[in-house]
Coordinates of C-alpha atoms in Angstrom, one line a residue:
Chain A
X1399 CA 0.1 0.1 0.2
X1400 CA 2.5 2.8 -0.1
X1401 CA 2.4 3.6 -3.7
X1402 CA -1.7 4.9 -2.2
X1403 CA 0.4 7.5 0.0
X1404 CA -0.9 10.7 0.1
X1405 CA -0.5 13.6 2.5
X1406 CA -2.7 13.3 5.8
X1407 CA -3.7 17.0 5.7
X1408 CA -6.3 16.2 2.5
X1409 CA -9.4 15.0 3.1
X1410 CA -11.6 11.8 2.1
X1411 CA -13.5 12.3 -1.2
X1412 CA -15.2 9.0 -0.7
X1413 CA -17.1 9.4 2.8
X1414 CA -17.5 6.5 4.5
X1415 CA -16.5 2.3 4.7
X1416 CA -16.7 2.1 0.9
X1417 CA -14.4 -0.8 -1.1
X1418 CA -15.2 -1.4 -5.5
X1419 CA -18.0 -3.4 -4.5
X1420 CA -20.4 -0.3 -3.2
X1421 CA -19.3 1.9 -5.9
X1422 CA -20.6 -0.1 -8.2
X1423 CA -24.1 -0.8 -6.3
X1424 CA -24.1 3.2 -5.3
X1425 CA -24.3 4.8 -9.4
X1426 CA -25.8 1.7 -10.3
X1427 CA -28.7 2.3 -8.0
X1428 CA -30.5 5.3 -9.4
X1429 CA -30.4 3.1 -12.6
X1430 CA -32.1 0.2 -11.1
X1431 CA -34.6 1.6 -9.7
X1432 CA -37.4 3.1 -10.7
X1433 CA -38.0 6.9 -10.8
X1434 CA -40.4 8.4 -7.7
X1435 CA -43.0 10.7 -7.2
X1436 CA -40.7 13.8 -7.1
X1437 CA -39.3 12.8 -10.8
X1438 CA -42.0 12.6 -12.9
X1439 CA -43.6 15.7 -11.6
X1440 CA -40.1 17.6 -11.8
X1441 CA -40.0 15.7 -15.2
X1442 CA -43.8 17.0 -16.1
X1443 CA -42.8 20.5 -15.3
X1444 CA -39.9 19.9 -17.6
X1445 CA -41.7 18.5 -20.9
X1446 CA -44.5 21.1 -20.1
X1447 CA -41.5 24.8 -20.4
X1448 CA -40.2 22.3 -23.3
X1449 CA -43.4 22.4 -25.6
X1450 CA -44.5 26.3 -24.3
X1451 CA -40.7 26.5 -26.4
X1452 CA -41.3 24.6 -29.4
X1453 CA -44.6 26.7 -30.1
X1454 CA -42.4 29.7 -29.9
X1455 CA -40.0 29.1 -31.5
X1456 CA -42.8 27.3 -34.5
X1457 CA -44.8 30.6 -33.9
X1458 CA -41.8 32.2 -35.0
X1459 CA -40.5 30.2 -37.4
X1460 CA -44.7 30.6 -39.0
X1461 CA -44.4 34.3 -38.8
X1462 CA -40.5 35.9 -38.3
X1463 CA -38.6 37.5 -35.5
X1464 CA -40.9 40.4 -35.6
X1465 CA -42.4 38.2 -32.8
X1466 CA -39.3 39.1 -30.7
X1467 CA -39.2 42.5 -29.2
X1468 CA -35.2 43.2 -30.8
X1469 CA -36.1 45.9 -33.0
X1470 CA -34.2 48.5 -35.6
X1471 CA -31.3 49.5 -33.8
X1472 CA -31.6 45.9 -31.1
X1473 CA -31.3 43.6 -33.3
X1474 CA -29.6 40.7 -30.8
X1475 CA -31.8 41.0 -27.8
X1476 CA -32.8 37.6 -25.2
X1477 CA -31.5 35.1 -28.6
X1478 CA -28.7 36.1 -28.0
X1479 CA -28.4 36.8 -24.4
X1480 CA -29.4 33.4 -24.2
X1481 CA -27.1 32.2 -26.6
X1482 CA -24.1 33.1 -24.5
X1483 CA -25.6 32.4 -21.0
X1484 CA -25.5 28.5 -22.6
X1485 CA -22.6 28.0 -24.1
X1486 CA -20.7 30.0 -20.9
X1487 CA -22.5 26.9 -18.8
X1488 CA -21.4 24.5 -20.4
X1489 CA -17.8 25.2 -19.9
X1490 CA -17.1 24.1 -16.7
X1491 CA -18.3 21.0 -17.6
X1492 CA -15.4 20.6 -20.3
X1493 CA -13.4 22.7 -16.8
X1494 CA -13.8 19.9 -14.5
X1495 CA -13.6 17.3 -17.3
X1496 CA -10.2 18.3 -19.0
X1497 CA -8.5 21.0 -16.9
X1498 CA -9.0 19.0 -13.9
X1499 CA -7.6 16.5 -15.2
X1500 CA -4.7 17.6 -16.4
X1501 CA -4.1 18.9 -13.0
X1502 CA -4.4 15.8 -11.2
X1503 CA -7.3 17.1 -9.0
X1504 CA -8.9 13.5 -7.5
X1505 CA -11.9 15.4 -6.5
X1506 CA -13.1 15.5 -10.5
X1507 CA -13.9 12.2 -11.1
X1508 CA -17.0 12.4 -8.5
X1509 CA -18.8 15.7 -10.2
X1510 CA -16.6 15.1 -13.8
X1511 CA -19.7 13.0 -15.1
X1512 CA -22.3 15.1 -15.6
X1513 CA -20.0 17.9 -15.6
X1514 CA -20.2 17.0 -19.1
X1515 CA -24.0 16.0 -19.4
X1516 CA -24.8 19.8 -18.0
X1517 CA -22.0 20.9 -20.7
X1518 CA -23.3 19.3 -24.1
X1519 CA -26.9 19.5 -22.8
X1520 CA -25.9 23.3 -22.5
X1521 CA -24.6 23.8 -26.1
X1522 CA -27.7 21.6 -27.3
X1523 CA -29.5 24.9 -25.6
X1524 CA -26.7 27.3 -27.5
X1525 CA -27.0 25.9 -30.7
X1526 CA -30.6 27.2 -31.4
X1527 CA -30.1 30.2 -30.4
X1528 CA -27.9 30.4 -33.9
X1529 CA -30.2 29.0 -35.4
X1530 CA -34.2 30.1 -34.6
X1531 CA -32.9 34.2 -34.6
X1532 CA -32.7 34.0 -38.8
X1533 CA -34.6 35.6 -40.7
X1534 CA -34.8 32.5 -42.7
X1535 CA -33.3 29.9 -40.7
X1536 CA -34.6 27.1 -43.5
X1537 CA -30.8 28.5 -45.1
X1538 CA -28.9 28.4 -42.5
X1539 CA -27.0 25.0 -44.2
X1540 CA -26.0 28.5 -46.7
X1541 CA -23.4 29.3 -43.3
X1542 CA -21.8 26.1 -44.6
X1543 CA -18.7 26.2 -47.3
X1544 CA -20.4 23.5 -48.9
X1545 CA -19.3 23.3 -52.5
X1546 CA -22.9 24.4 -55.0
X1547 CA -24.4 24.9 -58.3
X1548 CA -23.9 28.7 -58.0
X1549 CA -20.6 28.3 -59.1
X1550 CA -19.5 27.5 -56.3
X1551 CA -20.9 30.1 -53.7
X1552 CA -18.8 30.2 -50.9
X1553 CA -19.0 31.5 -47.0
X1554 CA -17.4 34.5 -46.0
X1555 CA -14.1 33.7 -42.9
X1556 CA -14.6 37.3 -42.5
X1557 CA -16.7 36.1 -39.9
X1558 CA -16.8 35.8 -36.3
X1559 CA -21.2 34.5 -37.0
X1560 CA -19.0 31.8 -38.5
X1561 CA -16.5 31.5 -36.4
X1562 CA -19.3 30.7 -34.4
X1563 CA -19.9 28.1 -36.2
X1564 CA -16.3 26.4 -36.3
X1565 CA -16.5 26.5 -32.2
X1566 CA -19.4 25.2 -31.3
X1567 CA -20.0 22.9 -33.8
X1568 CA -16.2 21.1 -32.5
X1569 CA -16.4 21.6 -29.1
X1570 CA -20.1 19.8 -28.9
X1571 CA -18.4 16.9 -31.2
X1572 CA -15.5 16.5 -29.2
X1573 CA -17.3 16.5 -25.3
X1574 CA -19.3 14.3 -27.2
X1575 CA -16.6 12.2 -27.7
X1576 CA -15.4 12.6 -24.2
X1577 CA -17.9 12.7 -22.1
X1578 CA -18.6 8.7 -24.8
X1579 CA -15.6 7.5 -24.0
X1580 CA -15.4 7.5 -20.4
X1581 CA -18.9 6.2 -20.2
X1582 CA -17.7 3.1 -21.7
X1583 CA -16.3 1.3 -18.4
X1584 CA -19.7 2.6 -16.6
X1585 CA -22.1 1.5 -19.1
X1586 CA -20.5 -1.8 -19.6
X1587 CA -20.9 -1.8 -15.6
X1588 CA -24.4 -1.7 -15.8
X1589 CA -24.4 -4.6 -18.6
X1590 CA -22.4 -6.6 -16.9
X1591 CA -25.2 -6.3 -14.1
X1592 CA -28.2 -6.2 -16.0
X1593 CA -31.6 -8.9 -14.7
X1594 CA -33.7 -7.6 -17.2
X1595 CA -32.6 -8.9 -21.2
X1596 CA -33.8 -5.2 -22.6
X1597 CA -31.5 -3.7 -20.5
X1598 CA -28.6 -6.0 -21.6
X1599 CA -28.7 -5.2 -24.3
X1600 CA -29.3 -1.3 -24.5
X1601 CA -26.3 -1.5 -22.5
X1602 CA -24.5 -3.5 -24.8
X1603 CA -25.2 -1.4 -27.4
X1604 CA -24.5 1.5 -25.9
X1605 CA -21.0 0.6 -23.6
X1606 CA -19.3 -0.9 -27.3
X1607 CA -18.3 -4.0 -25.6
X1608 CA -15.9 -2.5 -23.9
X1609 CA -14.0 -5.2 -21.5
X1610 CA -11.8 -3.7 -19.8
X1611 CA -8.2 -4.7 -20.7
X1612 CA -4.8 -4.1 -20.0
X1613 CA -4.9 -2.3 -23.3
X1614 CA -8.0 -0.9 -23.8
X1615 CA -7.4 1.0 -20.1
X1616 CA -3.8 1.8 -21.6
X1617 CA -5.1 3.6 -23.9
X1618 CA -8.2 4.9 -23.0
X1619 CA -6.5 6.3 -20.5
X1620 CA -4.2 8.5 -22.6
X1621 CA -7.0 9.4 -24.5
X1622 CA -8.7 10.6 -21.9
X1623 CA -5.0 12.7 -21.8
X1624 CA -4.9 13.8 -24.8
X1625 CA -8.6 14.8 -25.5
X1626 CA -8.0 16.6 -21.6
X1627 CA -5.1 18.2 -23.4
X1628 CA -7.0 19.8 -26.1
X1629 CA -9.9 20.6 -24.9
X1630 CA -8.6 22.6 -22.4
X1631 CA -7.3 25.5 -24.8
X1632 CA -11.0 24.3 -27.1
X1633 CA -13.2 25.4 -24.5
X1634 CA -10.1 29.3 -23.8
X1635 CA -11.1 29.7 -27.3
X1636 CA -14.6 28.7 -28.3
X1637 CA -16.1 31.7 -25.2
X1638 CA -13.3 33.8 -26.8
X1639 CA -14.9 33.2 -30.5
X1640 CA -17.6 33.9 -28.4
X1641 CA -16.8 36.9 -27.3
X1642 CA -15.5 38.1 -30.9
X1643 CA -19.1 38.5 -32.2
X1644 CA -19.0 41.9 -29.7
X1645 CA -15.5 42.8 -29.5
X1646 CA -14.8 42.6 -33.1
X1647 CA -17.1 44.9 -33.5
X1648 CA -17.4 49.1 -33.7
X1649 CA -19.8 49.2 -30.8
X1650 CA -18.7 51.2 -27.6
X1651 CA -19.0 49.1 -25.7
X1652 CA -18.4 46.0 -26.5
X1653 CA -14.9 47.0 -28.5
X1654 CA -12.8 46.0 -25.6
X1655 CA -10.2 43.4 -26.0
X1656 CA -10.0 42.5 -22.9
X1657 CA -13.5 40.6 -23.5
X1658 CA -12.1 36.7 -24.7
X1659 CA -10.3 36.7 -21.4
X1660 CA -13.3 37.8 -20.0
X1661 CA -16.1 35.7 -20.8
X1662 CA -14.2 32.5 -20.9
X1663 CA -13.5 33.7 -17.1
X1664 CA -17.0 34.7 -17.1
X1665 CA -18.1 31.0 -18.0
X1666 CA -16.3 29.1 -15.2
X1667 CA -17.8 31.2 -13.0
X1668 CA -21.0 30.7 -13.8
X1669 CA -20.8 27.2 -15.4
X1670 CA -19.4 25.9 -12.4
X1671 CA -22.9 27.6 -10.3
X1672 CA -25.3 25.4 -12.8
X1673 CA -23.0 22.5 -11.9
X1674 CA -23.0 22.9 -8.1
X1675 CA -27.1 23.8 -8.3
X1676 CA -27.6 19.9 -9.9
X1677 CA -24.9 18.6 -8.3
X1678 CA -26.6 19.4 -4.7
X1679 CA -29.8 18.3 -5.5
X1680 CA -27.9 15.1 -7.5
X1681 CA -26.5 14.3 -4.0
X1682 CA -29.7 13.9 -1.5
X1683 CA -32.2 12.3 -4.6
X1684 CA -29.1 10.1 -6.1
X1685 CA -28.6 9.4 -2.1
X1686 CA -24.3 9.8 -3.7
X1687 CA -23.5 12.1 -0.3
X1688 CA -20.2 9.5 0.0
X1689 CA -18.8 10.7 -3.3
X1690 CA -20.0 13.9 -3.6
X1691 CA -19.2 16.2 -0.6
X1692 CA -19.2 18.9 1.4
X1693 CA -15.8 19.0 0.4
X1694 CA -16.4 19.2 -3.2
X1695 CA -18.7 21.9 -3.1
X1696 CA -16.6 23.7 -0.7
X1697 CA -13.8 23.6 -3.8
X1698 CA -16.5 24.7 -6.2
X1699 CA -17.6 27.9 -4.7
X1700 CA -13.8 27.8 -4.1
X1701 CA -13.6 27.9 -8.1
X1702 CA -16.7 30.3 -7.9
X1703 CA -14.9 32.8 -5.7
X1704 CA -11.8 32.9 -8.0
X1705 CA -13.3 33.4 -11.3
X1706 CA -15.9 35.6 -9.6
X1707 CA -12.6 37.8 -8.6
X1708 CA -11.4 37.0 -12.2
X1709 CA -15.3 39.0 -14.0
X1710 CA -14.5 41.8 -10.5
X1711 CA -11.6 42.8 -11.6
X1712 CA -12.0 42.3 -15.6
X1713 CA -15.7 44.9 -14.4
X1714 CA -13.0 47.4 -13.2
X1715 CA -11.1 47.3 -15.9
X1716 CA -13.6 48.2 -18.4
X1717 CA -14.4 50.6 -15.8
X1718 CA -11.1 52.1 -16.3
X1719 CA -10.5 52.1 -19.9
X1720 CA -12.8 53.6 -21.2
X1721 CA -12.7 57.2 -18.6
X1722 CA -9.1 56.3 -18.7
X1723 CA -10.0 56.7 -23.1
X1724 CA -11.0 59.7 -23.2
X1725 CA -13.8 58.7 -26.0
X1726 CA -17.1 60.3 -25.4
X1727 CA -18.4 56.8 -26.1
X1728 CA -17.0 54.6 -25.1
X1729 CA -17.2 56.7 -21.3
X1730 CA -20.9 56.8 -22.1
X1731 CA -21.6 53.6 -22.6
X1732 CA -20.6 53.0 -19.4
X1733 CA -22.7 55.9 -17.9
X1734 CA -25.9 54.7 -19.7
X1735 CA -25.1 51.2 -18.2
X1736 CA -24.3 52.5 -14.0
X1737 CA -28.1 55.5 -14.5
X1738 CA -28.9 54.8 -18.3
X1739 CA -33.4 53.8 -18.2
X1740 CA -31.0 49.7 -17.1
X1741 CA -29.7 50.9 -14.4
X1742 CA -31.0 48.4 -12.3
X1743 CA -29.7 45.6 -15.0
X1744 CA -26.8 46.2 -14.2
X1745 CA -26.6 47.1 -11.2
X1746 CA -28.9 43.7 -10.9
X1747 CA -25.1 41.5 -12.5
X1748 CA -23.2 44.4 -10.1
X1749 CA -24.8 42.9 -6.9
X1750 CA -25.1 39.1 -8.3
X1751 CA -21.6 38.9 -9.5
X1752 CA -18.9 41.2 -8.0
X1753 CA -20.7 40.5 -4.5
X1754 CA -22.0 37.8 -4.5
X1755 CA -19.4 35.7 -4.5
X1756 CA -16.9 37.7 -2.3
X1757 CA -18.9 35.7 1.0
X1758 CA -17.3 32.6 0.1
X1759 CA -13.9 33.8 1.6
X1760 CA -16.1 32.3 4.7
X1761 CA -15.7 29.1 4.9
X1762 CA -18.7 29.0 7.2
X1763 CA -20.9 30.0 4.3
X1764 CA -19.1 27.4 1.6
X1765 CA -18.8 24.5 3.4
X1766 CA -23.5 25.6 4.2
X1767 CA -24.6 23.8 0.9
X1768 CA -28.8 25.8 2.3
X1769 CA -26.2 29.0 1.5
X1770 CA -24.2 27.7 -1.8
X1771 CA -27.3 26.9 -3.6
X1772 CA -28.1 30.0 -3.4
X1773 CA -25.9 31.9 -4.9
X1774 CA -24.7 29.6 -7.7
X1775 CA -28.3 29.6 -8.5
X1776 CA -27.9 34.4 -7.2
X1777 CA -25.0 33.7 -9.8
X1778 CA -26.6 32.1 -12.7
X1779 CA -29.2 35.4 -12.1
X1780 CA -26.3 37.1 -12.4
X1781 CA -24.1 36.6 -15.1
X1782 CA -28.2 36.1 -17.8
X1783 CA -27.7 39.7 -16.6
X1784 CA -24.1 40.6 -17.8
X1785 CA -24.7 39.2 -21.2
X1786 CA -28.2 41.2 -21.4
X1787 CA -25.8 44.4 -20.7
X1788 CA -23.0 44.0 -22.5
X1789 CA -25.9 43.4 -25.6
X1790 CA -28.7 45.7 -24.7
X1791 CA -27.4 48.2 -23.3
X1792 CA -24.8 49.2 -25.9
X1793 CA -26.6 48.8 -28.9
X1794 CA -29.8 50.4 -27.5
X1795 CA -27.8 54.1 -27.3
X1796 CA -25.0 54.2 -29.7
X1797 CA -23.5 56.6 -31.8
X1798 CA -26.0 58.0 -33.6
X1799 CA -28.8 60.4 -30.9
X1800 CA -31.3 59.4 -33.7
X1801 CA -31.1 55.8 -33.3
X1802 CA -31.6 55.2 -29.8
X1803 CA -34.1 53.8 -29.0
X1804 CA -35.8 50.9 -25.7
X1805 CA -36.5 47.1 -26.0
X1806 CA -39.2 45.0 -24.4
X1807 CA -39.6 41.7 -24.9
X1808 CA -42.1 39.9 -25.8
X1809 CA -44.2 36.3 -24.6
X1810 CA -42.4 34.6 -27.7
X1811 CA -38.9 35.8 -26.1
X1812 CA -39.6 34.5 -22.6
X1813 CA -40.8 31.4 -24.1
X1814 CA -38.3 30.3 -26.6
X1815 CA -36.5 31.2 -23.4
X1816 CA -37.9 28.8 -21.7
X1817 CA -38.7 26.5 -23.5
X1818 CA -34.5 25.1 -23.9
X1819 CA -34.5 25.7 -19.9
X1820 CA -37.2 22.8 -20.2
X1821 CA -36.0 21.1 -22.8
X1822 CA -32.1 20.8 -20.2
X1823 CA -33.7 19.1 -17.6
X1824 CA -35.9 16.7 -20.0
X1825 CA -32.4 16.2 -21.3
X1826 CA -31.1 16.2 -16.9
X1827 CA -33.5 14.7 -15.9
X1828 CA -34.0 11.8 -18.3
X1829 CA -29.6 11.1 -17.9
X1830 CA -29.9 10.9 -14.3
X1831 CA -31.8 8.2 -14.8
X1832 CA -31.1 6.1 -17.5
X1833 CA -26.7 7.1 -17.3
X1834 CA -24.4 6.2 -14.2
X1835 CA -24.0 9.7 -13.2
X1836 CA -20.7 9.1 -11.2
X1837 CA -18.0 7.9 -13.1
X1838 CA -17.1 4.8 -11.6
X1839 CA -14.6 3.3 -12.9
X1840 CA -12.9 6.5 -12.1
X1841 CA -13.1 7.6 -7.9
X1842 CA -13.1 3.0 -8.3
X1843 CA -8.8 4.2 -8.8
X1844 CA -8.7 6.7 -6.0
X1845 CA -10.1 4.3 -3.5
X1846 CA -7.0 3.4 -1.6
X1847 CA -5.8 7.5 -1.7
X1848 CA -8.7 9.0 -0.6
X1849 CA -11.7 6.9 0.6
X1850 CA -12.0 7.2 4.2
X1851 CA -11.9 3.7 4.6
X1852 CA -8.5 4.2 3.5
X1853 CA -7.6 6.7 5.3
X1854 CA -8.3 5.2 8.0
X1855 CA -5.4 2.8 7.9
X1856 CA -3.2 3.9 6.6
X1857 CA -3.8 6.6 9.4
X1858 CA -2.4 3.2 11.9
X1859 CA -0.1 2.0 9.7
X1860 CA 1.7 4.8 10.5
X1861 CA 1.8 4.7 14.0
X1862 CA 3.3 1.0 13.4
X1863 CA 5.6 1.5 10.9
X1864 CA 8.3 -0.2 12.0
X1865 CA 6.8 -3.8 12.7
X1866 CA 4.6 -3.1 8.9
X1867 CA 8.0 -1.8 7.3
X1868 CA 8.3 -5.9 5.5
X1869 CA 4.7 -5.9 4.6
X1870 CA 5.0 -2.3 3.3
X1871 CA 7.5 -2.6 0.9
X1872 CA 6.4 -5.1 -2.5
Chain B
X1086 CA -2.8 -30.0 -28.1
X1087 CA -5.5 -28.7 -25.2
X1088 CA -6.5 -25.2 -25.7
X1089 CA -6.2 -24.7 -22.0
X1090 CA -6.0 -21.2 -20.4
X1091 CA -5.8 -20.9 -16.8
X1092 CA -8.7 -17.7 -15.0
X1093 CA -7.6 -16.5 -12.1
X1094 CA -9.8 -14.2 -10.3
X1095 CA -8.7 -11.6 -7.6
X1096 CA -10.7 -8.9 -5.6
X1097 CA -7.6 -6.3 -5.2
X1098 CA -5.7 -4.7 -6.7
X1099 CA -1.9 -4.1 -5.0
X1100 CA -3.0 -8.4 -5.0
X1101 CA -2.7 -8.5 -9.2
X1102 CA -0.4 -6.3 -8.7
X1103 CA 1.9 -8.2 -7.0
X1104 CA 0.6 -11.4 -9.3
X1105 CA 1.5 -10.0 -12.2
X1106 CA 5.2 -9.3 -11.1
X1107 CA 5.9 -12.9 -9.9
X1108 CA 3.8 -14.2 -12.6
X1109 CA 6.3 -12.8 -14.8
X1110 CA 9.3 -13.6 -12.5
X1111 CA 8.3 -17.2 -13.5
X1112 CA 8.1 -16.9 -17.0
X1113 CA 4.5 -18.1 -17.4
X1114 CA 3.3 -15.6 -20.2
X1115 CA 0.3 -14.0 -18.5
X1116 CA -2.0 -13.4 -22.7
X1117 CA -4.5 -10.7 -20.6
X1118 CA -5.7 -8.7 -18.1
X1119 CA -8.9 -7.9 -17.7
X1120 CA -10.6 -5.5 -14.7
X1121 CA -12.9 -2.4 -13.1
X1122 CA -11.2 0.1 -13.1
X1123 CA -7.1 1.7 -14.0
X1124 CA -4.5 -0.1 -12.4
X1125 CA -1.6 2.5 -12.4
X1126 CA 1.8 0.7 -13.8
X1127 CA -0.3 -2.5 -15.0
X1128 CA 0.5 -2.1 -18.3
X1129 CA 4.3 -1.5 -17.1
X1130 CA 4.4 -4.3 -15.0
X1131 CA 3.2 -6.5 -17.0
X1132 CA 5.4 -4.7 -20.5
X1133 CA 2.7 -4.0 -22.6
X1134 CA 4.7 -1.5 -25.2
X1135 CA 3.4 2.2 -24.8
X1136 CA 0.6 3.5 -26.5
X1137 CA 1.5 5.5 -29.9
X1138 CA -2.4 7.1 -30.1
X1139 CA -1.0 10.9 -28.9
X1140 CA 1.6 10.3 -31.6
X1141 CA -1.5 9.5 -33.6
X1142 CA -3.4 12.9 -32.8
X1143 CA -0.3 15.6 -33.1
X1144 CA -0.3 13.9 -36.5
X1145 CA -4.0 13.9 -36.7
X1146 CA -4.4 18.3 -36.4
X1147 CA -2.0 18.9 -38.7
X1148 CA -4.2 17.2 -41.4
X1149 CA -6.8 19.6 -40.1
X1150 CA -4.3 22.9 -39.7
X1151 CA -3.6 22.3 -43.2
X1152 CA -7.0 21.7 -44.8
X1153 CA -8.4 23.7 -43.3
X1154 CA -5.1 26.9 -44.1
X1155 CA -6.4 25.4 -47.7
X1156 CA -9.3 25.4 -47.8
X1157 CA -9.7 29.0 -46.8
X1158 CA -6.7 29.8 -48.8
X1159 CA -9.0 28.8 -52.2
X1160 CA -12.4 30.3 -51.4
X1161 CA -11.0 33.3 -50.5
X1162 CA -7.8 34.0 -51.9
X1163 CA -8.1 32.2 -55.5
X1164 CA -11.0 32.0 -55.6
X1165 CA -13.2 35.0 -55.1
X1166 CA -11.2 37.0 -54.1
X1167 CA -13.0 40.4 -52.9
X1168 CA -13.0 43.5 -51.0
X1169 CA -15.6 42.1 -47.3
X1170 CA -15.1 45.3 -45.4
X1171 CA -11.7 46.3 -46.9
X1172 CA -10.2 43.6 -45.5
X1173 CA -7.4 42.4 -47.7
X1174 CA -7.4 39.3 -49.4
X1175 CA -4.4 39.5 -52.4
X1176 CA -2.6 37.2 -51.0
X1177 CA -3.2 34.1 -47.1
X1178 CA -0.5 36.1 -45.0
X1179 CA -2.4 40.1 -44.8
X1180 CA -6.0 38.5 -44.1
X1181 CA -4.1 35.9 -41.9
X1182 CA -5.6 37.2 -38.3
X1183 CA -9.3 36.4 -39.3
X1184 CA -8.4 32.4 -40.6
X1185 CA -6.9 32.2 -37.0
X1186 CA -9.8 31.5 -35.3
X1187 CA -11.2 28.6 -37.9
X1188 CA -7.6 26.8 -38.3
X1189 CA -7.5 26.4 -34.9
X1190 CA -10.2 24.3 -34.1
X1191 CA -10.1 22.9 -37.0
X1192 CA -6.5 21.8 -36.1
X1193 CA -8.8 20.4 -32.6
X1194 CA -11.0 19.3 -34.3
X1195 CA -9.5 16.7 -36.8
X1196 CA -7.2 15.9 -33.6
X1197 CA -9.7 15.0 -31.4
X1198 CA -12.0 12.5 -33.8
X1199 CA -9.6 10.9 -35.5
X1200 CA -7.6 9.6 -32.4
X1201 CA -11.0 8.8 -31.1
X1202 CA -11.8 6.9 -34.1
X1203 CA -8.2 5.5 -33.7
X1204 CA -8.8 4.4 -30.5
X1205 CA -12.6 3.2 -31.2
X1206 CA -10.2 1.0 -34.7
X1207 CA -7.9 -0.3 -32.2
X1208 CA -9.6 -1.3 -28.9
X1209 CA -12.5 -2.8 -31.2
X1210 CA -15.3 -1.1 -29.5
X1211 CA -18.2 -0.6 -31.5
X1212 CA -22.2 -0.4 -30.6
X1213 CA -22.1 -3.8 -31.9
X1214 CA -19.7 -4.6 -30.4
X1215 CA -20.5 -8.3 -28.0
X1216 CA -18.0 -7.5 -24.7
X1217 CA -15.6 -10.4 -24.2
X1218 CA -14.8 -9.6 -20.8
X1219 CA -14.8 -13.8 -19.3
X1220 CA -16.4 -13.1 -15.7
X1221 CA -18.4 -10.5 -15.2
X1222 CA -17.4 -8.9 -12.3
X1223 CA -14.5 -8.0 -13.5
X1224 CA -15.9 -4.9 -14.3
X1225 CA -17.4 -4.4 -11.2
X1226 CA -15.0 -5.3 -8.0
X1227 CA -12.9 -8.4 -9.7
X1228 CA -9.7 -8.7 -11.8
X1229 CA -9.0 -11.1 -14.1
X1230 CA -5.7 -12.6 -15.4
X1231 CA -5.3 -14.7 -17.9
X1232 CA -3.1 -17.2 -18.5
X1233 CA -2.4 -20.4 -20.7
X1234 CA -1.0 -23.8 -19.3
X1235 CA 1.4 -25.5 -20.4
X1236 CA 2.8 -28.5 -18.7
X1237 CA 2.0 -29.2 -15.3
X1238 CA -1.6 -27.9 -14.2
X1239 CA -1.5 -29.0 -11.4
X1240 CA 1.4 -26.6 -10.3
X1241 CA 0.6 -23.8 -12.3
X1242 CA -2.9 -23.9 -10.8
X1243 CA -1.2 -24.1 -7.0
X1244 CA 1.4 -21.1 -7.6
X1245 CA -0.8 -19.2 -8.7
X1246 CA -3.5 -19.9 -6.0
X1247 CA -0.8 -18.7 -4.1
X1248 CA -0.4 -15.3 -5.3
X1249 CA -4.0 -14.2 -3.4
X1250 CA -6.1 -14.8 -6.4
X1251 CA -9.5 -15.7 -4.2
X1252 CA -10.5 -18.0 -7.0
X1253 CA -8.6 -20.0 -10.4
X1254 CA -10.7 -21.9 -13.3
X1255 CA -9.7 -23.8 -15.5
X1256 CA -11.4 -23.0 -19.1
X1257 CA -11.1 -25.0 -22.1
X1258 CA -10.7 -22.1 -24.2
X1259 CA -11.9 -23.3 -28.2

């Protein structure tokens, strides 16, 4: 056991007297059991919201985007706000599975599966906005550089909106294969436990015939590491490219070089908040408190605090540069944010994003599940308003005062947004009942270093080290 | 000659590692090891050659970069060198900064997907593939070492029983 040494200062990541089989049983339980009443209620609500969203989208496509609150001046409003919000939420999944893997953070193992699921489901939501905010979404395939009978007529690779197409589709597809490859050993575990022929068949297909050979594991780990190495710059580039939609423009309030890192920080900030929201519920309803511990929540809160502080610094930097620039349009853009007709959204954003994460400095607060849950919701509200403020307040008052106007959303704007929230939860609820929500193969690999049982065993060994020294060296 | 193999089952990764080392030291050939999770150092202990998937990924990335560059060079500079918003389309390098995002994304896209496909092909994994682990417990909490039987069977069985195995089975393989 000497090869499993870990500093005693590190707290256990797996609580209770668990062995390998217990992990299997705990992870398989929500999948093998039946859904309870609360699940069906949550599912029904989500499905209703989703169907309202479908109706709103159908209405938009049938009648045109004039059914939205956007106007000639404010051409982008809730559509792109929601798009950026959903993409941002998706980023934490990749951060947890890729960046924390590169940094060898063992605490990621209990949360990476759900975080990646969250990534995929939220990028799916995000991807709907670029399509349905088009005036003619049935011509959306024109964004692809496909040879055609118009001569061939190509696309223009100067536009960040085209970069978005490449970024989002690469991000979604790479995240999907990363997630799925990691799922293979866990689906194999469910397959080998299946009792009914139907579940046996389903998990046989899903697990791609994974058999867990030594060579398979060697390749599996290399693939995971290289994918993590690719996903890390990918995740940074995707939100950077999303930020280019604004940063490469000439609009005061948008044209800033700070946007790429600031958007990425905001994405991590809001994404971790969403992971926190979901996992606080999931650990309770799926009885996974032994794996998603208070320490996991505390560490996520620390990430939220750090990225929230980065976002805070970015806000101050923007304000400083606006003042320092001497450009009156830029100065007015920020004056308008703070004191204009949308002052309430700016101050709501400031309160939610700058003040709320700072309470995490107090250990009592960041280790409280209730407070963490509330803060995580507050952060997501704040981050929605951040995108709203950047987009709408910069557009509704810019160069020509004769073009100044206001923006008012309609029920169709709201319906589409609520529909994506519904769709997200439909997918997430189905996932939580049919997928292994914890990467059990990975959790088992840290049992000997990080579980409470083995930590106690190590402590006992350390006391009579001399008598056991022979046993320790193999 | 009969095709007998031993299925030696362990219920602990440390005991498995010791057993693999002892088996190698005793010059018994290890046909295969099935484990429920990645046991670090097992491939080295078994003497498996390192995987070259990372090298593949690097080459695939270069392919992606070349595809992106040649595509945008042809479309933006050769085929329709139009003036779109005053961007200089006289040579690739002149408008290169605008092409960087797509060059980057396609490098990642090719490297990631082609490497994953290579992995699935090399490890023979696909949706309707039948699982080949000989014991269902190997995806839960058991570790299985498969050793071909040569010479004295009883001697081999007792050798493995002494390695801490929880079960040693002689299997007739077809």
